[in-house]
Amino acid sequence: MIRTVVALKGKDGVVLAVEKIVTSKLYEPGTNKRIFKIDQHITAAVAGLLADARTIIDRARDEARDYRSQYGIPIPLEHLKNRVALYMHAYTLYSALRPFGCSVLFAAYDPLDGPKLFCLDPSGISWGYKGCAIGKAKQAAKTELEKIKFAEMNVRSLIKEASRIIYMVHDKEGKDKQFELEMAWIGEETKGLHQWVPKPIFDDAVSHAVNVLKQQSDSDEEETTS
């Protein structure tokens, strides 16, 4: 079960973060991931029906593999998202089919063009974003995203912001439920390759998010008692 996915594009890369609700104590940690590597230079995150999302991810991987096989170079993200968007849109045209029940975020980094981030919705429409949120608590996350000056921030700073936003919306929407935080990044520091956020950086971001929430909670209590 998933509630929220956020993506933040800074001056040197993109961060993807997922709030994955743990509905059973029997679940193995790290299963049913919502962040995927499409090609070495493209990463994706999904919100919605996981079975539908995996179909789209497989299609994207096929497009990336075919392009590399035919032209001998990695597929440009713009070309990939257009091909996948057409595929998603085709499922809205016929009564024998149904639209996909998920949205997808694609991210990449090019040394010449910089970081790129796109969101595809079930209708097949795609948009470019500086910061984007999908999932149940997307509106609350978007409110926080609008406060960030993306052009001035590097990817390490955005990892902390992504963690803070996920913890904040979880605190509002599902405080009584356990969740796992997934985070991946792609950018100058990763040499343009999809990577999971390293554990020391991940742990630091989580500590930052928890401390910010605690400070806000303490501040609210002081205002209530005063």
PDB file of C-alpha atoms in Angstrom:
ATOM      1  CA  MET A   1       0.000   0.000   0.000  1.00  0.00           C
ATOM      2  CA  ILE A   2       1.324   3.424  -0.905  1.00  0.00           C
ATOM      3  CA  ARG A   3       0.234   6.904   0.028  1.00  0.00           C
ATOM      4  CA  THR A   4       2.617   9.457  -1.458  1.00  0.00           C
ATOM      5  CA  VAL A   5       5.484   9.746  -3.947  1.00  0.00           C
ATOM      6  CA  VAL A   6       7.509  12.940  -4.358  1.00  0.00           C
ATOM      7  CA  ALA A   7      10.217  13.946  -6.824  1.00  0.00           C
ATOM      8  CA  LEU A   8      12.442  17.013  -6.470  1.00  0.00           C
ATOM      9  CA  LYS A   9      14.693  18.386  -9.215  1.00  0.00           C
ATOM     10  CA  GLY A  10      17.652  20.504  -8.114  1.00  0.00           C
ATOM     11  CA  LYS A  11      20.521  22.106  -9.969  1.00  0.00           C
ATOM     12  CA  ASP A  12      22.575  18.895 -10.089  1.00  0.00           C
ATOM     13  CA  GLY A  13      20.107  16.009  -9.955  1.00  0.00           C
ATOM     14  CA  VAL A  14      16.728  14.524  -9.049  1.00  0.00           C
ATOM     15  CA  VAL A  15      15.545  12.787  -5.885  1.00  0.00           C
ATOM     16  CA  LEU A  16      12.628  10.328  -5.744  1.00  0.00           C
ATOM     17  CA  ALA A  17      11.025   9.405  -2.416  1.00  0.00           C
ATOM     18  CA  VAL A  18       8.181   6.987  -1.652  1.00  0.00           C
ATOM     19  CA  GLU A  19       6.026   6.513   1.455  1.00  0.00           C
ATOM     20  CA  LYS A  20       5.211   2.804   1.493  1.00  0.00           C
ATOM     21  CA  ILE A  21       2.699   1.789   4.172  1.00  0.00           C
ATOM     22  CA  VAL A  22       3.456  -1.466   6.004  1.00  0.00           C
ATOM     23  CA  THR A  23       0.092  -3.176   6.477  1.00  0.00           C
ATOM     24  CA  SER A  24       1.388  -6.355   8.111  1.00  0.00           C
ATOM     25  CA  LYS A  25       4.169  -7.224  10.545  1.00  0.00           C
ATOM     26  CA  LEU A  26       4.817 -10.312   8.411  1.00  0.00           C
ATOM     27  CA  TYR A  27       6.016  -8.343   5.404  1.00  0.00           C
ATOM     28  CA  GLU A  28       9.678  -8.701   4.487  1.00  0.00           C
ATOM     29  CA  PRO A  29      11.333  -5.247   4.589  1.00  0.00           C
ATOM     30  CA  GLY A  30      12.214  -3.853   1.167  1.00  0.00           C
ATOM     31  CA  THR A  31       9.718  -5.905  -0.840  1.00  0.00           C
ATOM     32  CA  ASN A  32       7.320  -4.506  -3.458  1.00  0.00           C
ATOM     33  CA  LYS A  33       9.524  -1.547  -4.260  1.00  0.00           C
ATOM     34  CA  ARG A  34       7.947   1.468  -5.947  1.00  0.00           C
ATOM     35  CA  ILE A  35      11.154   2.912  -7.414  1.00  0.00           C
ATOM     36  CA  PHE A  36      12.583   1.225 -10.512  1.00  0.00           C
ATOM     37  CA  LYS A  37      15.626   1.462 -12.750  1.00  0.00           C
ATOM     38  CA  ILE A  38      14.480   1.767 -16.370  1.00  0.00           C
ATOM     39  CA  ASP A  39      17.968   2.015 -17.835  1.00  0.00           C
ATOM     40  CA  GLN A  40      21.275   2.927 -16.243  1.00  0.00           C
ATOM     41  CA  HIS A  41      20.518   6.627 -16.798  1.00  0.00           C
ATOM     42  CA  ILE A  42      16.753   6.691 -16.105  1.00  0.00           C
ATOM     43  CA  THR A  43      14.857   6.038 -12.883  1.00  0.00           C
ATOM     44  CA  ALA A  44      11.114   5.909 -12.194  1.00  0.00           C
ATOM     45  CA  ALA A  45       8.680   5.918  -9.277  1.00  0.00           C
ATOM     46  CA  VAL A  46       5.023   4.887  -9.312  1.00  0.00           C
ATOM     47  CA  ALA A  47       1.841   5.455  -7.314  1.00  0.00           C
ATOM     48  CA  GLY A  48      -1.341   3.441  -7.731  1.00  0.00           C
ATOM     49  CA  LEU A  49      -1.940  -0.182  -8.672  1.00  0.00           C
ATOM     50  CA  LEU A  50       1.405  -1.957  -8.523  1.00  0.00           C
ATOM     51  CA  ALA A  51       0.457  -4.616 -11.100  1.00  0.00           C
ATOM     52  CA  ASP A  52      -0.462  -1.886 -13.606  1.00  0.00           C
ATOM     53  CA  ALA A  53       2.699   0.036 -12.756  1.00  0.00           C
ATOM     54  CA  ARG A  54       4.900  -2.984 -13.421  1.00  0.00           C
ATOM     55  CA  THR A  55       3.335  -3.359 -16.867  1.00  0.00           C
ATOM     56  CA  ILE A  56       4.272   0.247 -17.663  1.00  0.00           C
ATOM     57  CA  ILE A  57       7.763  -0.191 -16.216  1.00  0.00           C
ATOM     58  CA  ASP A  58       8.300  -3.298 -18.359  1.00  0.00           C
ATOM     59  CA  ARG A  59       7.132  -1.350 -21.416  1.00  0.00           C
ATOM     60  CA  ALA A  60       9.539   1.483 -20.610  1.00  0.00           C
ATOM     61  CA  ARG A  61      12.407  -0.974 -20.210  1.00  0.00           C
ATOM     62  CA  ASP A  62      11.549  -2.578 -23.545  1.00  0.00           C
ATOM     63  CA  GLU A  63      11.560   0.844 -25.236  1.00  0.00           C
ATOM     64  CA  ALA A  64      14.931   1.690 -23.678  1.00  0.00           C
ATOM     65  CA  ARG A  65      16.446  -1.646 -24.679  1.00  0.00           C
ATOM     66  CA  ASP A  66      15.139  -1.460 -28.259  1.00  0.00           C
ATOM     67  CA  TYR A  67      16.428   2.094 -28.696  1.00  0.00           C
ATOM     68  CA  ARG A  68      19.889   1.166 -27.402  1.00  0.00           C
ATOM     69  CA  SER A  69      19.952  -1.918 -29.637  1.00  0.00           C
ATOM     70  CA  GLN A  70      18.877   0.021 -32.743  1.00  0.00           C
ATOM     71  CA  TYR A  71      20.873   3.232 -32.335  1.00  0.00           C
ATOM     72  CA  GLY A  72      23.729   2.190 -30.060  1.00  0.00           C
ATOM     73  CA  ILE A  73      23.117   5.006 -27.560  1.00  0.00           C
ATOM     74  CA  PRO A  74      20.948   5.415 -24.428  1.00  0.00           C
ATOM     75  CA  ILE A  75      17.380   6.537 -25.063  1.00  0.00           C
ATOM     76  CA  PRO A  76      16.702  10.249 -24.359  1.00  0.00           C
ATOM     77  CA  LEU A  77      14.212  10.695 -21.541  1.00  0.00           C
ATOM     78  CA  GLU A  78      11.937  12.890 -23.706  1.00  0.00           C
ATOM     79  CA  HIS A  79      11.665  10.139 -26.305  1.00  0.00           C
ATOM     80  CA  LEU A  80      11.023   7.472 -23.671  1.00  0.00           C
ATOM     81  CA  LYS A  81       8.280   9.391 -21.875  1.00  0.00           C
ATOM     82  CA  ASN A  82       6.574  10.155 -25.197  1.00  0.00           C
ATOM     83  CA  ARG A  83       6.568   6.475 -26.172  1.00  0.00           C
ATOM     84  CA  VAL A  84       5.250   5.378 -22.776  1.00  0.00           C
ATOM     85  CA  ALA A  85       2.641   8.170 -22.782  1.00  0.00           C
ATOM     86  CA  LEU A  86       1.315   6.928 -26.143  1.00  0.00           C
ATOM     87  CA  TYR A  87       1.125   3.404 -24.739  1.00  0.00           C
ATOM     88  CA  MET A  88      -0.847   4.586 -21.690  1.00  0.00           C
ATOM     89  CA  HIS A  89      -3.126   6.743 -23.822  1.00  0.00           C
ATOM     90  CA  ALA A  90      -3.981   3.800 -26.096  1.00  0.00           C
ATOM     91  CA  TYR A  91      -5.623   2.065 -23.129  1.00  0.00           C
ATOM     92  CA  THR A  92      -8.153   4.912 -22.847  1.00  0.00           C
ATOM     93  CA  LEU A  93      -9.406   4.586 -26.441  1.00  0.00           C
ATOM     94  CA  TYR A  94     -11.180   1.220 -26.543  1.00  0.00           C
ATOM     95  CA  SER A  95     -14.094  -0.207 -24.567  1.00  0.00           C
ATOM     96  CA  ALA A  96     -12.358  -3.585 -24.321  1.00  0.00           C
ATOM     97  CA  LEU A  97      -9.524  -1.983 -22.315  1.00  0.00           C
ATOM     98  CA  ARG A  98      -9.347   0.138 -19.186  1.00  0.00           C
ATOM     99  CA  PRO A  99      -6.966   2.975 -18.300  1.00  0.00           C
ATOM    100  CA  PHE A 100      -3.979   2.119 -16.133  1.00  0.00           C
ATOM    101  CA  GLY A 101      -4.633   2.763 -12.466  1.00  0.00           C
ATOM    102  CA  CYS A 102      -1.345   4.472 -11.719  1.00  0.00           C
ATOM    103  CA  SER A 103       0.794   7.536 -12.316  1.00  0.00           C
ATOM    104  CA  VAL A 104       4.513   7.425 -13.111  1.00  0.00           C
ATOM    105  CA  LEU A 105       7.441   9.770 -12.480  1.00  0.00           C
ATOM    106  CA  PHE A 106      10.476   9.546 -14.777  1.00  0.00           C
ATOM    107  CA  ALA A 107      13.802  11.190 -13.931  1.00  0.00           C
ATOM    108  CA  ALA A 108      17.204  11.426 -15.612  1.00  0.00           C
ATOM    109  CA  TYR A 109      20.359  13.507 -15.633  1.00  0.00           C
ATOM    110  CA  ASP A 110      22.312  14.649 -18.696  1.00  0.00           C
ATOM    111  CA  PRO A 111      25.722  16.350 -18.326  1.00  0.00           C
ATOM    112  CA  LEU A 112      24.770  18.816 -21.075  1.00  0.00           C
ATOM    113  CA  ASP A 113      21.051  19.397 -20.424  1.00  0.00           C
ATOM    114  CA  GLY A 114      21.064  18.849 -16.667  1.00  0.00           C
ATOM    115  CA  PRO A 115      18.390  17.048 -14.604  1.00  0.00           C
ATOM    116  CA  LYS A 116      14.977  16.215 -16.035  1.00  0.00           C
ATOM    117  CA  LEU A 117      11.722  15.180 -14.401  1.00  0.00           C
ATOM    118  CA  PHE A 118       8.406  14.173 -15.992  1.00  0.00           C
ATOM    119  CA  CYS A 119       5.073  12.937 -14.652  1.00  0.00           C
ATOM    120  CA  LEU A 120       2.699  10.735 -16.671  1.00  0.00           C
ATOM    121  CA  ASP A 121      -0.907  10.386 -15.544  1.00  0.00           C
ATOM    122  CA  PRO A 122      -3.268   7.510 -16.507  1.00  0.00           C
ATOM    123  CA  SER A 123      -4.655   9.457 -19.472  1.00  0.00           C
ATOM    124  CA  GLY A 124      -1.226   9.480 -21.101  1.00  0.00           C
ATOM    125  CA  ILE A 125      -0.589  13.196 -20.603  1.00  0.00           C
ATOM    126  CA  SER A 126       2.966  14.066 -19.543  1.00  0.00           C
ATOM    127  CA  TRP A 127       4.339  17.219 -17.954  1.00  0.00           C
ATOM    128  CA  GLY A 128       7.789  18.446 -17.012  1.00  0.00           C
ATOM    129  CA  TYR A 129       8.245  19.469 -13.367  1.00  0.00           C
ATOM    130  CA  LYS A 130      10.679  21.057 -10.920  1.00  0.00           C
ATOM    131  CA  GLY A 131       8.936  19.187  -8.128  1.00  0.00           C
ATOM    132  CA  CYS A 132       6.007  16.787  -8.279  1.00  0.00           C
ATOM    133  CA  ALA A 133       3.859  14.696  -5.931  1.00  0.00           C
ATOM    134  CA  ILE A 134       1.522  11.811  -6.730  1.00  0.00           C
ATOM    135  CA  GLY A 135      -0.525   9.523  -4.526  1.00  0.00           C
ATOM    136  CA  LYS A 136      -3.087   9.975  -1.774  1.00  0.00           C
ATOM    137  CA  ALA A 137      -1.508  12.926   0.051  1.00  0.00           C
ATOM    138  CA  LYS A 138      -0.229  14.686  -3.066  1.00  0.00           C
ATOM    139  CA  GLN A 139      -1.973  17.979  -2.293  1.00  0.00           C
ATOM    140  CA  ALA A 140      -0.325  18.350   1.111  1.00  0.00           C
ATOM    141  CA  ALA A 141       3.027  17.411  -0.423  1.00  0.00           C
ATOM    142  CA  LYS A 142       2.590  19.898  -3.284  1.00  0.00           C
ATOM    143  CA  THR A 143       1.980  22.685  -0.765  1.00  0.00           C
ATOM    144  CA  GLU A 144       5.410  21.963   0.727  1.00  0.00           C
ATOM    145  CA  LEU A 145       7.058  21.592  -2.673  1.00  0.00           C
ATOM    146  CA  GLU A 146       5.902  25.063  -3.694  1.00  0.00           C
ATOM    147  CA  LYS A 147       7.982  26.551  -0.871  1.00  0.00           C
ATOM    148  CA  ILE A 148      11.271  25.116  -2.166  1.00  0.00           C
ATOM    149  CA  LYS A 149      13.694  27.103  -4.338  1.00  0.00           C
ATOM    150  CA  PHE A 150      14.756  24.204  -6.528  1.00  0.00           C
ATOM    151  CA  ALA A 151      17.217  26.079  -8.730  1.00  0.00           C
ATOM    152  CA  GLU A 152      19.315  27.034  -5.690  1.00  0.00           C
ATOM    153  CA  MET A 153      19.493  23.581  -4.076  1.00  0.00           C
ATOM    154  CA  ASN A 154      21.769  20.623  -4.719  1.00  0.00           C
ATOM    155  CA  VAL A 155      20.616  17.044  -4.653  1.00  0.00           C
ATOM    156  CA  ARG A 156      21.922  16.317  -1.132  1.00  0.00           C
ATOM    157  CA  SER A 157      19.811  19.143   0.269  1.00  0.00           C
ATOM    158  CA  LEU A 158      16.800  17.885  -1.675  1.00  0.00           C
ATOM    159  CA  ILE A 159      17.190  14.416  -0.150  1.00  0.00           C
ATOM    160  CA  LYS A 160      16.568  16.002   3.264  1.00  0.00           C
ATOM    161  CA  GLU A 161      13.613  17.955   1.890  1.00  0.00           C
ATOM    162  CA  ALA A 162      12.107  14.845   0.297  1.00  0.00           C
ATOM    163  CA  SER A 163      12.432  12.927   3.564  1.00  0.00           C
ATOM    164  CA  ARG A 164      10.904  15.806   5.527  1.00  0.00           C
ATOM    165  CA  ILE A 165       7.910  16.030   3.192  1.00  0.00           C
ATOM    166  CA  ILE A 166       7.231  12.290   3.310  1.00  0.00           C
ATOM    167  CA  TYR A 167       7.421  12.233   7.106  1.00  0.00           C
ATOM    168  CA  MET A 168       5.223  15.335   7.314  1.00  0.00           C
ATOM    169  CA  VAL A 169       2.412  13.960   5.124  1.00  0.00           C
ATOM    170  CA  HIS A 170       2.599  10.606   6.908  1.00  0.00           C
ATOM    171  CA  ASP A 171       2.266  12.395  10.248  1.00  0.00           C
ATOM    172  CA  LYS A 172      -0.890  14.105   8.973  1.00  0.00           C
ATOM    173  CA  GLU A 173      -2.500  11.262   7.020  1.00  0.00           C
ATOM    174  CA  GLY A 174      -1.507   8.033   8.740  1.00  0.00           C
ATOM    175  CA  LYS A 175       0.358   8.657  11.957  1.00  0.00           C
ATOM    176  CA  ASP A 176      -0.840   5.381  13.496  1.00  0.00           C
ATOM    177  CA  LYS A 177       0.554   3.245  10.664  1.00  0.00           C
ATOM    178  CA  GLN A 178       4.104   2.063  10.096  1.00  0.00           C
ATOM    179  CA  PHE A 179       5.773   2.857   6.789  1.00  0.00           C
ATOM    180  CA  GLU A 180       8.980   2.383   4.847  1.00  0.00           C
ATOM    181  CA  LEU A 181      10.743   5.252   3.120  1.00  0.00           C
ATOM    182  CA  GLU A 182      12.319   4.500  -0.259  1.00  0.00           C
ATOM    183  CA  MET A 183      14.675   7.031  -1.820  1.00  0.00           C
ATOM    184  CA  ALA A 184      16.728   7.028  -5.006  1.00  0.00           C
ATOM    185  CA  TRP A 185      18.725   9.744  -6.719  1.00  0.00           C
ATOM    186  CA  ILE A 186      20.263  10.449 -10.079  1.00  0.00           C
ATOM    187  CA  GLY A 187      22.528  13.331 -10.935  1.00  0.00           C
ATOM    188  CA  GLU A 188      26.006  14.728 -11.204  1.00  0.00           C
ATOM    189  CA  GLU A 189      27.190  13.003  -8.040  1.00  0.00           C
ATOM    190  CA  THR A 190      26.028   9.588  -9.303  1.00  0.00           C
ATOM    191  CA  LYS A 191      27.580  10.291 -12.737  1.00  0.00           C
ATOM    192  CA  GLY A 192      24.130  10.297 -14.293  1.00  0.00           C
ATOM    193  CA  LEU A 193      23.291   6.786 -13.096  1.00  0.00           C
ATOM    194  CA  HIS A 194      20.286   5.556 -11.102  1.00  0.00           C
ATOM    195  CA  GLN A 195      21.288   4.757  -7.516  1.00  0.00           C
ATOM    196  CA  TRP A 196      19.603   4.145  -4.195  1.00  0.00           C
ATOM    197  CA  VAL A 197      20.462   6.864  -1.704  1.00  0.00           C
ATOM    198  CA  PRO A 198      23.473   5.606   0.324  1.00  0.00           C
ATOM    199  CA  LYS A 199      22.640   4.584   3.887  1.00  0.00           C
ATOM    200  CA  PRO A 200      24.653   7.319   5.692  1.00  0.00           C
ATOM    201  CA  ILE A 201      22.946  10.028   3.610  1.00  0.00           C
ATOM    202  CA  PHE A 202      19.577   8.279   3.986  1.00  0.00           C
ATOM    203  CA  ASP A 203      19.912   8.019   7.777  1.00  0.00           C
ATOM    204  CA  ASP A 204      20.971  11.667   8.034  1.00  0.00           C
ATOM    205  CA  ALA A 205      17.915  12.728   6.003  1.00  0.00           C
ATOM    206  CA  VAL A 206      15.580  10.672   8.201  1.00  0.00           C
ATOM    207  CA  SER A 207      17.105  12.175  11.362  1.00  0.00           C
ATOM    208  CA  HIS A 208      16.619  15.644   9.877  1.00  0.00           C
ATOM    209  CA  ALA A 209      12.950  14.899   9.104  1.00  0.00           C
ATOM    210  CA  VAL A 210      12.258  13.511  12.583  1.00  0.00           C
ATOM    211  CA  ASN A 211      13.922  16.504  14.261  1.00  0.00           C
ATOM    212  CA  VAL A 212      11.938  18.998  12.174  1.00  0.00           C
ATOM    213  CA  LEU A 213       8.663  17.263  13.031  1.00  0.00           C
ATOM    214  CA  LYS A 214       9.581  17.187  16.724  1.00  0.00           C
ATOM    215  CA  GLN A 215      10.386  20.907  16.689  1.00  0.00           C
ATOM    216  CA  GLN A 216       7.076  21.666  15.002  1.00  0.00           C
ATOM    217  CA  SER A 217       5.210  19.486  17.509  1.00  0.00           C
ATOM    218  CA  ASP A 218       6.928  21.188  20.467  1.00  0.00           C
ATOM    219  CA  SER A 219       6.151  24.596  18.984  1.00  0.00           C
ATOM    220  CA  ASP A 220       2.468  23.691  18.562  1.00  0.00           C
ATOM    221  CA  GLU A 221       2.272  22.475  22.168  1.00  0.00           C
ATOM    222  CA  GLU A 222       3.799  25.728  23.425  1.00  0.00           C
ATOM    223  CA  GLU A 223       1.243  27.755  21.466  1.00  0.00           C
ATOM    224  CA  THR A 224      -1.596  25.622  22.833  1.00  0.00           C
ATOM    225  CA  THR A 225      -0.512  26.009  26.455  1.00  0.00           C
ATOM    226  CA  SER A 226       0.260  29.731  26.206  1.00  0.00           C
TER     227      SER A 226
END
